[in-house]
PDB file of C-alpha atoms and ligand atoms in Angstrom:
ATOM      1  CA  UNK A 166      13.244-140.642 -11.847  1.00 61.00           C
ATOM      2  CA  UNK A 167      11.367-144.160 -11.932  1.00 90.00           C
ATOM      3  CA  UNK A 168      13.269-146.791 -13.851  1.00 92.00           C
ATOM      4  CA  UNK A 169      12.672-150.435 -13.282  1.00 94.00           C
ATOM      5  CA  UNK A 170      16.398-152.337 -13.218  1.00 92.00           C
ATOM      6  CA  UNK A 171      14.671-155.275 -15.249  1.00 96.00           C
ATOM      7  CA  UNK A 172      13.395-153.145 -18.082  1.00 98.00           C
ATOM      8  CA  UNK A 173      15.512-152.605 -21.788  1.00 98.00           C
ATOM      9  CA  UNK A 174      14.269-148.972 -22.297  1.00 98.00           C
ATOM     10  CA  UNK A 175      15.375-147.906 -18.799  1.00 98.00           C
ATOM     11  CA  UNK A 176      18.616-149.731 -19.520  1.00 98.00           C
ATOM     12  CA  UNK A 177      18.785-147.447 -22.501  1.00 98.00           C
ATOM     13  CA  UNK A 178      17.282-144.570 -20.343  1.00 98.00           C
ATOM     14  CA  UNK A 179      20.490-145.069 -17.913  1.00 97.00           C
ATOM     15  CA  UNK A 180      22.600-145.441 -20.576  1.00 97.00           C
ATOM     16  CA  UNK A 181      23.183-149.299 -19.645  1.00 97.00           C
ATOM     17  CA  UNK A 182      22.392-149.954 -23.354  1.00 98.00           C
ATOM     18  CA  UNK A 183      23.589-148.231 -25.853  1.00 98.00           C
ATOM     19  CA  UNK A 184      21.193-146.619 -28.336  1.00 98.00           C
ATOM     20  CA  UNK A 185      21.256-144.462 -31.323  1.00 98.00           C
ATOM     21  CA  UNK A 186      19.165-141.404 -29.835  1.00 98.00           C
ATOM     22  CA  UNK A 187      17.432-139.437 -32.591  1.00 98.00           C
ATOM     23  CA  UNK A 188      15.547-136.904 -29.939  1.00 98.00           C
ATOM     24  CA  UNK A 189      15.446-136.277 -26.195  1.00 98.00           C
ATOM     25  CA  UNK A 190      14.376-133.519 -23.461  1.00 98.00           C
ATOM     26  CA  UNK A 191      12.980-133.371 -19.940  1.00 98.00           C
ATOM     27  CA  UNK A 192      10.883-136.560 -20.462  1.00 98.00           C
ATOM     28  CA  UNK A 193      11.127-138.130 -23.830  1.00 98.00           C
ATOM     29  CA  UNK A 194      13.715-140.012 -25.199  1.00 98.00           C
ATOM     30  CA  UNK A 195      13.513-141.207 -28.912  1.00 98.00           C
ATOM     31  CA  UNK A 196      16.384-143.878 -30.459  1.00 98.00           C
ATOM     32  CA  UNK A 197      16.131-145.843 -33.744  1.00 98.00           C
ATOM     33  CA  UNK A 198      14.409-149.347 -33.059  1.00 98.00           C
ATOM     34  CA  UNK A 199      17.056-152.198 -33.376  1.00 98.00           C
ATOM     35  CA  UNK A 200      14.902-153.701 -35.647  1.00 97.00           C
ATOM     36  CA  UNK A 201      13.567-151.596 -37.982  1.00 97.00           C
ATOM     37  CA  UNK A 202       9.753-152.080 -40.375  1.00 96.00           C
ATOM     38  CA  UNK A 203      10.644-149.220 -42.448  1.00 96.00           C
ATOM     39  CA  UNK A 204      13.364-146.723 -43.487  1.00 97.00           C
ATOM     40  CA  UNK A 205      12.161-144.760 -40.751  1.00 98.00           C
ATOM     41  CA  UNK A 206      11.417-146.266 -37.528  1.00 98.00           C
ATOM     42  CA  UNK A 207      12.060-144.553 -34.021  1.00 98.00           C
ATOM     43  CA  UNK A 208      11.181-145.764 -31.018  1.00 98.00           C
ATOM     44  CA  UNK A 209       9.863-143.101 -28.300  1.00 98.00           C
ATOM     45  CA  UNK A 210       9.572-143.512 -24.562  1.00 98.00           C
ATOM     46  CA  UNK A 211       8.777-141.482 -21.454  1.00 98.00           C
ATOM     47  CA  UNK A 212      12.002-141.353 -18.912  1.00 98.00           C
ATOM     48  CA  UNK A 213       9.964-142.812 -16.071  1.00 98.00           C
ATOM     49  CA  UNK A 214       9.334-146.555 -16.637  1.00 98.00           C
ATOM     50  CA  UNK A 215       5.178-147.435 -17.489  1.00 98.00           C
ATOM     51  CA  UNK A 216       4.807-150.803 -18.226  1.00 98.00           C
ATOM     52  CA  UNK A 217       1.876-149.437 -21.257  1.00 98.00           C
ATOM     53  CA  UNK A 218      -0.581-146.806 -22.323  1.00 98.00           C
ATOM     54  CA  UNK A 219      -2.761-148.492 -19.627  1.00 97.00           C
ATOM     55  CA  UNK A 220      -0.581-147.877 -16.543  1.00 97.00           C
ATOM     56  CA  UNK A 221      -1.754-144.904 -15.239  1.00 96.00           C
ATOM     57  CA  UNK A 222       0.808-142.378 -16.871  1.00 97.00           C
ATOM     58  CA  UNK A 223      -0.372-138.809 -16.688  1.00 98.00           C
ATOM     59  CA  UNK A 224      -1.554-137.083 -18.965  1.00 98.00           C
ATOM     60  CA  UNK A 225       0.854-134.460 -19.145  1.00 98.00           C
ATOM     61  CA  UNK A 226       3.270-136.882 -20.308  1.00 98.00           C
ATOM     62  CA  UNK A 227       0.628-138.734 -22.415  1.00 98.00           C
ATOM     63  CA  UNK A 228       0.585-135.535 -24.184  1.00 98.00           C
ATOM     64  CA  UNK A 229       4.500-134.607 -24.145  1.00 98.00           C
ATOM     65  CA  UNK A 230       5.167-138.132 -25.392  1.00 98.00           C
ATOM     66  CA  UNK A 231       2.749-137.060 -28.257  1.00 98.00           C
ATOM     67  CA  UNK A 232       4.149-133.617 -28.958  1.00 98.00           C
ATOM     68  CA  UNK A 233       7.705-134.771 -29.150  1.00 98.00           C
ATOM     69  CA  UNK A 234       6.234-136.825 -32.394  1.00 98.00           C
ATOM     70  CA  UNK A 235       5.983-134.482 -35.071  1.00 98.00           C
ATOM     71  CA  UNK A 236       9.607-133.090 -34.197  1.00 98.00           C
ATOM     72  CA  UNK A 237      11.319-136.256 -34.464  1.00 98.00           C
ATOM     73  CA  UNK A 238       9.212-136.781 -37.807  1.00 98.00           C
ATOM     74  CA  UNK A 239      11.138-133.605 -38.587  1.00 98.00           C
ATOM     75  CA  UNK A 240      14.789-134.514 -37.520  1.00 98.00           C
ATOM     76  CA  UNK A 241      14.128-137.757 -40.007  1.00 98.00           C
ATOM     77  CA  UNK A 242      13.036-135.771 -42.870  1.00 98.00           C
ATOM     78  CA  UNK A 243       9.726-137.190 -42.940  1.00 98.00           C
ATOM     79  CA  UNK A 244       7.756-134.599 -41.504  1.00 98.00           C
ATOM     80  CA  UNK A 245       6.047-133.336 -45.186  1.00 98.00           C
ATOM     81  CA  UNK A 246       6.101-137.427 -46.491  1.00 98.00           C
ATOM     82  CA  UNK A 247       3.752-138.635 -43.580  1.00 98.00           C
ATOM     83  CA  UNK A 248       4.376-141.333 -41.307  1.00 97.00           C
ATOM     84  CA  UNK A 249       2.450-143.795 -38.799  1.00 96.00           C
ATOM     85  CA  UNK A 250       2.436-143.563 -34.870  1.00 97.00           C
ATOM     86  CA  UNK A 251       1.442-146.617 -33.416  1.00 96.00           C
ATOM     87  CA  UNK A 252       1.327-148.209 -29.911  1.00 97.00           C
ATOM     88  CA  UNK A 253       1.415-151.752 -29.211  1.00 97.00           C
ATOM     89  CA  UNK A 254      -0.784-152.724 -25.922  1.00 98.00           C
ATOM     90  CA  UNK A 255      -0.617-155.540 -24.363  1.00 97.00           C
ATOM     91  CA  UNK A 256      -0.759-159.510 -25.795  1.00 97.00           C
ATOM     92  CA  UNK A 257      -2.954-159.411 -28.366  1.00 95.00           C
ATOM     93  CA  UNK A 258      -0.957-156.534 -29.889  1.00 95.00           C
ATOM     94  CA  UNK A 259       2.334-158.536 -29.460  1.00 95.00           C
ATOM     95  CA  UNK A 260       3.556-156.172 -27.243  1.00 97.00           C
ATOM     96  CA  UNK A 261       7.090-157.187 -26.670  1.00 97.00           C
ATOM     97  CA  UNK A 262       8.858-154.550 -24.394  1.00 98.00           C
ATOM     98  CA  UNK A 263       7.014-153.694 -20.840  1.00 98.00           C
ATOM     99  CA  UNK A 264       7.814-149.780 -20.969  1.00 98.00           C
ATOM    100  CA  UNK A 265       5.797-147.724 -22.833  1.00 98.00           C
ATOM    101  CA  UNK A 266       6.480-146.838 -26.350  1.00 98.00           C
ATOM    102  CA  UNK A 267       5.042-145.066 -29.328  1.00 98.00           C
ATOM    103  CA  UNK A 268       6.387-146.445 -32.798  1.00 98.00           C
ATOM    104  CA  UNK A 269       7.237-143.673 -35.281  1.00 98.00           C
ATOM    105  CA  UNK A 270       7.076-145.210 -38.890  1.00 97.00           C
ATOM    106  CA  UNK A 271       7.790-143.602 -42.795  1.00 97.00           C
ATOM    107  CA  UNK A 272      10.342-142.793 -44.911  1.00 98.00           C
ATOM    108  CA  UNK A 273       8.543-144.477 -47.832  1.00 97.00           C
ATOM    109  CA  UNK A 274       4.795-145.813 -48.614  1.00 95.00           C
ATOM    110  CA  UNK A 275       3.307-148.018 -45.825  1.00 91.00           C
ATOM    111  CA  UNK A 276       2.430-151.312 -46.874  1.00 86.00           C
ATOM    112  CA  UNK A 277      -1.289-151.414 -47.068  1.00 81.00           C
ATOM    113  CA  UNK A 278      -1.559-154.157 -44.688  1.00 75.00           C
ATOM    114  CA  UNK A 279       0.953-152.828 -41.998  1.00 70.00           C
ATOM    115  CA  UNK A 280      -1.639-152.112 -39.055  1.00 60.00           C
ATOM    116  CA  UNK A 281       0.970-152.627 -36.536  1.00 57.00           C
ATOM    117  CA  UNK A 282       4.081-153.593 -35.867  1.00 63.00           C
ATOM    118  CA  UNK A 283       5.847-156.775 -34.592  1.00 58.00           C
TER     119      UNK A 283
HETATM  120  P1  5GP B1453       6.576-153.786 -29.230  1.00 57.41           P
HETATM  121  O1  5GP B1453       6.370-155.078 -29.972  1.00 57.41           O
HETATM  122  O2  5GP B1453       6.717-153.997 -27.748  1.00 57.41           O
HETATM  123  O3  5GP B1453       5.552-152.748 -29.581  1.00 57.41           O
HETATM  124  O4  5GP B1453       7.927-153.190 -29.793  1.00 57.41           O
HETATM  125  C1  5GP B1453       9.155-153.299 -29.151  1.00 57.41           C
HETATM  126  C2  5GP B1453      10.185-152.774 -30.126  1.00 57.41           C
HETATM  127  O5  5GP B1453      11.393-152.586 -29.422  1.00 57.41           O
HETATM  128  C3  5GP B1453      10.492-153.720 -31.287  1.00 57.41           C
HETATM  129  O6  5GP B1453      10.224-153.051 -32.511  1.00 57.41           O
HETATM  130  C4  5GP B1453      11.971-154.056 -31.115  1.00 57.41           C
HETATM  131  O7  5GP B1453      12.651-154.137 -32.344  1.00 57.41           O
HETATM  132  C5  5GP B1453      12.475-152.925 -30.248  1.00 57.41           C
HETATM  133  N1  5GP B1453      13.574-153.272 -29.347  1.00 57.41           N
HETATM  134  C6  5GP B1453      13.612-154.321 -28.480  1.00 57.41           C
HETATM  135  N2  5GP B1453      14.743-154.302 -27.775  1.00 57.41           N
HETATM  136  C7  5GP B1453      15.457-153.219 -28.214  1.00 57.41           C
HETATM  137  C8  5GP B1453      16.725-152.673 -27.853  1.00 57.41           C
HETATM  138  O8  5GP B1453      17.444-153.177 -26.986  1.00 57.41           O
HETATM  139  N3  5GP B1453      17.118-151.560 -28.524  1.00 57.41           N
HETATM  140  C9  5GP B1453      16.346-150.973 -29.495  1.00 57.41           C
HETATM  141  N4  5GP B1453      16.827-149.869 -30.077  1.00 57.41           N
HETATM  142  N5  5GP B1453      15.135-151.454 -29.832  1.00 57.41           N
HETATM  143  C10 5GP B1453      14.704-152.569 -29.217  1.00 57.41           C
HETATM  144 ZN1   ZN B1454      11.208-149.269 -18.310  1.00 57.41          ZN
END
């Protein structure tokens, strides 16, 4: 497995960090985000450290990253509600953590405004 020692979500990958884990299997891990924009807000990452969406990840794990959406939406209870996937890229997105990450928002109306997260 490819974790970078410098990176937070391989920290929590390694179990360096602690996290509250809400999902995981062969290459997805999913954990509340310490900072949560709704009631709802889960954080997940491949196991194997891509700095973004941009970095060459295959697309096998593109798409198991993707897949392993609608089941955490499920474990939260916000699977028939609706909620927003989002994924911050690079500067002008105010991407703040170097591994990639999808958001996974709900648990009550979005704000109509709320295009992405910060
Ligand atoms: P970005 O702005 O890069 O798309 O989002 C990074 C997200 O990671 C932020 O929502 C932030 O709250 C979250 N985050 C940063 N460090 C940690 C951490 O150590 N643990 C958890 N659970 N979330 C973190
Ligand atoms: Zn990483």
């Amino acid at each position: 497995m490819i974790l970078d020692n410098e990176c937070v979500f391989c920290k929590i990958i390694s179990g360096e960090l602690s996290s509250n884990k809400v999902y995981e299997d062969e290459s997805v891990l999913a954990f509340e985000d310490a900072n949560p924009q709704m009631p709802h807000h889960v954080l997940l990452i491949p196991k194997e450290h891509y700095a973004s969406v941009a970095d060459g990840v295959p697309e096998v794990l593109l798409g198991k990253l993707l897949a392993a959406a609608p089941k955490v939406a499920q474990i939260c209870g916000i699977d028939q509600t609706g909620y927003r996937i989002c994924i911050n890229t690079g500067d002008d997105a105010r991407q703040t953590v170097h591994h990639l990450h999808l958001h996974l928002l709900g648990g009550a109306k979005m704000p109509i405004n709320m295009g992405a997260v910060d």
